[in-house]
Short mmCIF file of C-alpha atoms and ligand atoms in Angstrom, two decimals:
data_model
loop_
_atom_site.label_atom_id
_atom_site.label_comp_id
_atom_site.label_asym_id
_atom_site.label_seq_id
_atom_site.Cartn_x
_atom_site.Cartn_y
_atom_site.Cartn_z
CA UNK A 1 24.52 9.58 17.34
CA UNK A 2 21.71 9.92 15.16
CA UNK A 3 19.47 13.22 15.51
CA UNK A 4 16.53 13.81 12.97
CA UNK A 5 14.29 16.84 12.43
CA UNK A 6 10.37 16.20 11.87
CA UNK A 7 7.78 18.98 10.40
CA UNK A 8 5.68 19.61 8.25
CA UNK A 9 5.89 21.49 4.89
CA UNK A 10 8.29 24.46 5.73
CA UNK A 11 8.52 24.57 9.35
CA UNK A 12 12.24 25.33 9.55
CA UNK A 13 13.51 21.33 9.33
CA UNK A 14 15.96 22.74 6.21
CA UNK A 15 17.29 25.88 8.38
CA UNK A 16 17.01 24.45 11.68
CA UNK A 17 19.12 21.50 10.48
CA UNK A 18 22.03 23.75 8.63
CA UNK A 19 21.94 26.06 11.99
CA UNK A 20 22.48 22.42 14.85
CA UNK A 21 24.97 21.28 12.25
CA UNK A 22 27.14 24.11 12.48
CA UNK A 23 26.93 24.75 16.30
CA UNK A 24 27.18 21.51 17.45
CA UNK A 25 30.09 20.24 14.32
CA UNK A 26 27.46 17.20 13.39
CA UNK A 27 27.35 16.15 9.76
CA UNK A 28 23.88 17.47 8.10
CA UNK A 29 22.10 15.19 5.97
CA UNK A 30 19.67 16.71 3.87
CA UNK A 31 16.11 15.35 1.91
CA UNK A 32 16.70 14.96 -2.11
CA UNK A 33 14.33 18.47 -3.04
CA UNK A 34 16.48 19.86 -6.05
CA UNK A 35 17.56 16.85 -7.59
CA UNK A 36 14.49 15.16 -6.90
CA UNK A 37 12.95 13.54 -10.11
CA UNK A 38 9.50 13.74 -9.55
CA UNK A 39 7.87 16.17 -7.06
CA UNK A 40 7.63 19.47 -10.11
CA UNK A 41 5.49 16.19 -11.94
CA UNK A 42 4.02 15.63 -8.48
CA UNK A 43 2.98 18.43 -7.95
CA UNK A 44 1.28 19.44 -11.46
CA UNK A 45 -0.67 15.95 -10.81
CA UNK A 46 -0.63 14.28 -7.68
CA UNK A 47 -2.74 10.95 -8.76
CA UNK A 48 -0.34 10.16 -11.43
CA UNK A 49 2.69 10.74 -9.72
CA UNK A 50 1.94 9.70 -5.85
CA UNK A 51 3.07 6.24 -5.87
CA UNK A 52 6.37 7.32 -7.97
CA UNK A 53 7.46 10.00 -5.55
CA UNK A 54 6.56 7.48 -2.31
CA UNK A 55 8.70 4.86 -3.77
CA UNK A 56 12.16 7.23 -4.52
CA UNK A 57 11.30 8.73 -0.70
CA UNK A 58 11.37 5.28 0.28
CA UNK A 59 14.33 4.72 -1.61
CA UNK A 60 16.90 7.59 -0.57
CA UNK A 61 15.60 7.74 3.18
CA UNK A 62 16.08 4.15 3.52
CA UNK A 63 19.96 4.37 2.29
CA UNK A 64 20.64 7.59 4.22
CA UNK A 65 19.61 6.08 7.45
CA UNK A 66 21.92 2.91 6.28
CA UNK A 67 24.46 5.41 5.89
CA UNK A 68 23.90 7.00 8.88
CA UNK A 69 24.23 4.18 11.15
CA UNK A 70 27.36 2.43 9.11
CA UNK A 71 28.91 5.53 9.34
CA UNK A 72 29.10 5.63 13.25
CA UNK A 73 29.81 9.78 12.98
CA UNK A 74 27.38 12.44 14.60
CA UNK A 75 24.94 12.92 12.22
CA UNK A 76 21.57 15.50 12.08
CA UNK A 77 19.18 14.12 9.23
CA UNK A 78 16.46 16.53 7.41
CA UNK A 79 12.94 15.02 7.94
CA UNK A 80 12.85 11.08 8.82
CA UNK A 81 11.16 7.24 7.04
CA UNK A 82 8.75 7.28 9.19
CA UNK A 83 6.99 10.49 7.91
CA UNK A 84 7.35 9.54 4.32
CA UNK A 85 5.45 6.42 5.43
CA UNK A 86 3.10 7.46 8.47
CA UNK A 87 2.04 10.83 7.01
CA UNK A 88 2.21 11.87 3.20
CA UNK A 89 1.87 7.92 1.67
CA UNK A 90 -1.63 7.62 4.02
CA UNK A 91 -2.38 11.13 3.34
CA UNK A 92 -2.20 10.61 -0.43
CA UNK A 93 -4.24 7.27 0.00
CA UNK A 94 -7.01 8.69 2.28
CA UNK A 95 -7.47 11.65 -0.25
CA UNK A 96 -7.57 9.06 -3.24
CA UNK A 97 -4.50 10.22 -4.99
CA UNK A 98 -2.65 6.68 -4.54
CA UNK A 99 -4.95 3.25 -4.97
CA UNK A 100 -5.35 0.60 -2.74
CA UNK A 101 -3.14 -1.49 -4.59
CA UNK A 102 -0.13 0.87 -4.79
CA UNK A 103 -0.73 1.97 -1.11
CA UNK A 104 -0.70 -1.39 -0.09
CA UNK A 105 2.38 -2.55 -1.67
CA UNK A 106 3.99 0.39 -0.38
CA UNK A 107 3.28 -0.44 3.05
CA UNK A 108 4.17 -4.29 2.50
CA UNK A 109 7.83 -2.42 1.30
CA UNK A 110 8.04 -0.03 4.18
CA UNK A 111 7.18 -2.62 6.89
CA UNK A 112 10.34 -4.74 5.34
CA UNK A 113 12.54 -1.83 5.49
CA UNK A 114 11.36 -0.24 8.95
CA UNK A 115 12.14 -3.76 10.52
CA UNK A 116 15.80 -3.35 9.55
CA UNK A 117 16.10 0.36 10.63
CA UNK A 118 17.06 2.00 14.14
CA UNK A 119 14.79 4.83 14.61
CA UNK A 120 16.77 8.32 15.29
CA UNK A 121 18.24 8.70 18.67
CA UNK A 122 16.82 12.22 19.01
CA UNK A 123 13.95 13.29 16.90
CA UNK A 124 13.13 17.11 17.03
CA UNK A 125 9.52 17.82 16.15
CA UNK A 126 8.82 21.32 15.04
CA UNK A 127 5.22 21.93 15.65
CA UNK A 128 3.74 24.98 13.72
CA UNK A 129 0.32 26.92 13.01
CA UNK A 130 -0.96 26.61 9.51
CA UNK A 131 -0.97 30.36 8.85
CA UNK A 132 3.11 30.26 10.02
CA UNK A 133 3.53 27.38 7.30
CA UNK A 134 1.56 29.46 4.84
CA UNK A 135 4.13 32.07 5.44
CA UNK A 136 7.69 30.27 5.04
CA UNK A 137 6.50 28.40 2.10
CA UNK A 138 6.25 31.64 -0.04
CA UNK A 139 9.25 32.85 1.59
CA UNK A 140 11.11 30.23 -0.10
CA UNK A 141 9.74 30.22 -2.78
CA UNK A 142 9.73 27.16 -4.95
CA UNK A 143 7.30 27.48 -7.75
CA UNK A 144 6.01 24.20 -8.20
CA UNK A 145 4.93 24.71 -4.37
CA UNK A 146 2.50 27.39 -5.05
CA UNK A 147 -0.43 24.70 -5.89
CA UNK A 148 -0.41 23.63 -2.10
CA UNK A 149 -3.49 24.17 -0.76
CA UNK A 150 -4.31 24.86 3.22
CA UNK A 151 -6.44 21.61 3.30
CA UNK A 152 -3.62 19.63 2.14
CA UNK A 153 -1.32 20.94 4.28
CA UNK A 154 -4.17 20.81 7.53
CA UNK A 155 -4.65 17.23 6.77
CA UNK A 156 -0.56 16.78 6.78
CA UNK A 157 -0.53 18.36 9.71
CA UNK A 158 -3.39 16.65 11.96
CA UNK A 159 -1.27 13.51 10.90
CA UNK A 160 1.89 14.99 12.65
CA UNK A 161 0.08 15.36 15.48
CA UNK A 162 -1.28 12.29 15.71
CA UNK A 163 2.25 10.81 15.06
CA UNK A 164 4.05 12.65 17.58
CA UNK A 165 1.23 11.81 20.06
CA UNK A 166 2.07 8.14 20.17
CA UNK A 167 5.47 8.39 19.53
CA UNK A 168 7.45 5.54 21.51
CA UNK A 169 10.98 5.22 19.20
CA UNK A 170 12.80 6.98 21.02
CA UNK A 171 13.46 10.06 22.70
CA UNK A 172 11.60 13.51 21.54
CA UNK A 173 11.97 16.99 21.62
CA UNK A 174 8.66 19.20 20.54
CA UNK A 175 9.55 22.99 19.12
CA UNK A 176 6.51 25.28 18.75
CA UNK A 177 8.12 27.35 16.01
CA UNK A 178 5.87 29.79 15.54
CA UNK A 179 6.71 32.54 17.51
CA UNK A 180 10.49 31.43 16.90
CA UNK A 181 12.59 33.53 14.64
CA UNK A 182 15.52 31.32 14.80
CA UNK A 183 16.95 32.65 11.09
CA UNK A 184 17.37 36.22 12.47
CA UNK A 185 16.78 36.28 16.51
CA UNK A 186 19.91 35.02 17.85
CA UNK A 187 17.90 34.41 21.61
CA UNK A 188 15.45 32.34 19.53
CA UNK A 189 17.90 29.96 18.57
CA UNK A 190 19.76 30.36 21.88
CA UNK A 191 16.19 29.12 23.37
CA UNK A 192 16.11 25.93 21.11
CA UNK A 193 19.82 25.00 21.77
CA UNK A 194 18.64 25.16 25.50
CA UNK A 195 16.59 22.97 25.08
CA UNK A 196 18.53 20.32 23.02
CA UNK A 197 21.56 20.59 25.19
CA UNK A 198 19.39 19.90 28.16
CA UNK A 199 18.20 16.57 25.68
CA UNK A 200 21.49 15.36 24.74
CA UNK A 201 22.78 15.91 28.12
CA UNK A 202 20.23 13.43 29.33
CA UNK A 203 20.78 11.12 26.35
CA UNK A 204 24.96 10.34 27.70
N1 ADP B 301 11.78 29.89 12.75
C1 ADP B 301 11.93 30.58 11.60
N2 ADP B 301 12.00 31.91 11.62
C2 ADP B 301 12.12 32.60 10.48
N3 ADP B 301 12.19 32.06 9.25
C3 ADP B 301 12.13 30.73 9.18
C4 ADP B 301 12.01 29.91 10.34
N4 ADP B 301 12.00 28.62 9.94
C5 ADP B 301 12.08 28.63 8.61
N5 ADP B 301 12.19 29.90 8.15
C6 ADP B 301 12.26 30.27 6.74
O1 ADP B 301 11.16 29.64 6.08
C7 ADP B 301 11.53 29.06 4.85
C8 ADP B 301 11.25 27.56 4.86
O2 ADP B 301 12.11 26.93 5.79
P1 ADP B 301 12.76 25.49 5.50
O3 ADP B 301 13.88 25.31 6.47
O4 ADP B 301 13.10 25.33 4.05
O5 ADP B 301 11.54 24.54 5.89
P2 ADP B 301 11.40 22.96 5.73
O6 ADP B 301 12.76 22.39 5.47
O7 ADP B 301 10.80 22.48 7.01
O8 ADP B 301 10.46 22.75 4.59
C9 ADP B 301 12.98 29.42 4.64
O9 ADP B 301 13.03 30.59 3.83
C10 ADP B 301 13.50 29.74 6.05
O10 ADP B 301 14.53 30.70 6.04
N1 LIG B 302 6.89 11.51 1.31
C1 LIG B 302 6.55 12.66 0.68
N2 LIG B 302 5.45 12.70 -0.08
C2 LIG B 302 5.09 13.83 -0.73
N3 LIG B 302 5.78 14.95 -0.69
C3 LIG B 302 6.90 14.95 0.06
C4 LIG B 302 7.34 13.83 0.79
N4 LIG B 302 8.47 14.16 1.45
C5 LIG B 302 8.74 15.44 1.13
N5 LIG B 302 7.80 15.91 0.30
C6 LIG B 302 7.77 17.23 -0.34
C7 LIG B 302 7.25 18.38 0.46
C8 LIG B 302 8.02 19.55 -0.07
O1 LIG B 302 7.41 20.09 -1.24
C9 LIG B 302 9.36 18.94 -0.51
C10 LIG B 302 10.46 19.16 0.48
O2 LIG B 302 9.99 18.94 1.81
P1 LIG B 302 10.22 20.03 2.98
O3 LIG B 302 9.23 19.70 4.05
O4 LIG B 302 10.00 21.38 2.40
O5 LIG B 302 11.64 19.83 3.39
O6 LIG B 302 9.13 17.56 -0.66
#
């Protein structure tokens, strides 16, 4: 089984992810952040660096999901492809940060790879406010984060929601996470396991 978390910039994916892995005993598979070569460079200068970061996305989504599905075990996986690919890549093209060229040969790539991939069996959408993003960004804390400006992450998330509108992969769970404390509010999380039990349950 094959469940993946969706959302944008610091809605929880990282800590929602740990917290299902543990409960339910499913193998957590996370998104390359630390040892990620590119995204402090991204970051300091987006144009430059947009088409580098799209391609290693690409590159370590595509062989987790690979390893996911070879692997046969229960798996929960940190953010999916199809976000990489349906979100930040046309995000960073629309705001002319990646050129036509680049954009388009990373969409020739993607459409390859996407025809060779299983979507998730259970994607979990976590749907948050701007203002709650705002807020769990700083609370984390990575420096090279602090340039992230509200209009980039507005425009990241209008794609989301356009995304999860016509989503037809597969089965899908939405969270509204912002009045969810499920970090320190033990009935928060008991709310979204509710609801994910009640999912599975129907997926068997
Ligand atoms: N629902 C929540 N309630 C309280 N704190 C949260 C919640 N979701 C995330 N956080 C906190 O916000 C920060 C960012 O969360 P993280 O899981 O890293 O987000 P993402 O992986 O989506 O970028 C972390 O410090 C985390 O503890
Ligand atoms: N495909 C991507 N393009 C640009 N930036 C991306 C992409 N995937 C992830 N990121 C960034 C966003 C965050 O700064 C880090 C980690 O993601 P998070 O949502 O905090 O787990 O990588």
């Amino acid at each position: 089984m094959h469940i993946a978390v969706a959302g944008n910039i610091g809605a929880g994916k990282t800590t929602l992810t740990r917290l299902l892995a543990k409960h339910y005993n499913w193998e957590a598979n996370f998104e390359d952040v630390v040892d990620n070569p590119y995204l402090d460079d991204f970051y300091n200068q987006m144009e430059r660096w947009s088409f580098n970061l799209q391609i290693y996305f690409l590159n370590t989504r595509y062989r987790q999901i690979l390893q996911i599905r070879e692997s046969g075990k229960e798996i929960i996986q940190d953010r999916t492809i199809y976000e990489d690919a349906y979100i930040f890549a046309p995000n960073l093209h629309a705001m002319g940060l990646m050129t036509n060229r680049d954009f388009e040969n990373y969409q020739s790539l993607f459409e390859l790879m996407e025809s060779l991939v299983q979507p998730p069996d259970l994607l979990i959408y976590l749907r948050s406010s701007i203002p709650n993003l705002v807020k769990q960004i700083h609370k984390r804390g990575r420096e090279y984060e602090n340039s992230i400006s509200i209009d980039y992450l507005s425009r990241l998330n209008e794609r989301y929601e356009a995304w999860i509108h016509g989503y037809k992969k597969g089965n899908l769970l939405i969270v509204d996470v912002d009045n969810l404390d499920f970090v320190d509010q033990p009935e928060d999380l008991g709310t979204i396991l509710n609801m994910i039990d009640a999912e599975i349950n129907g997926l068997f």
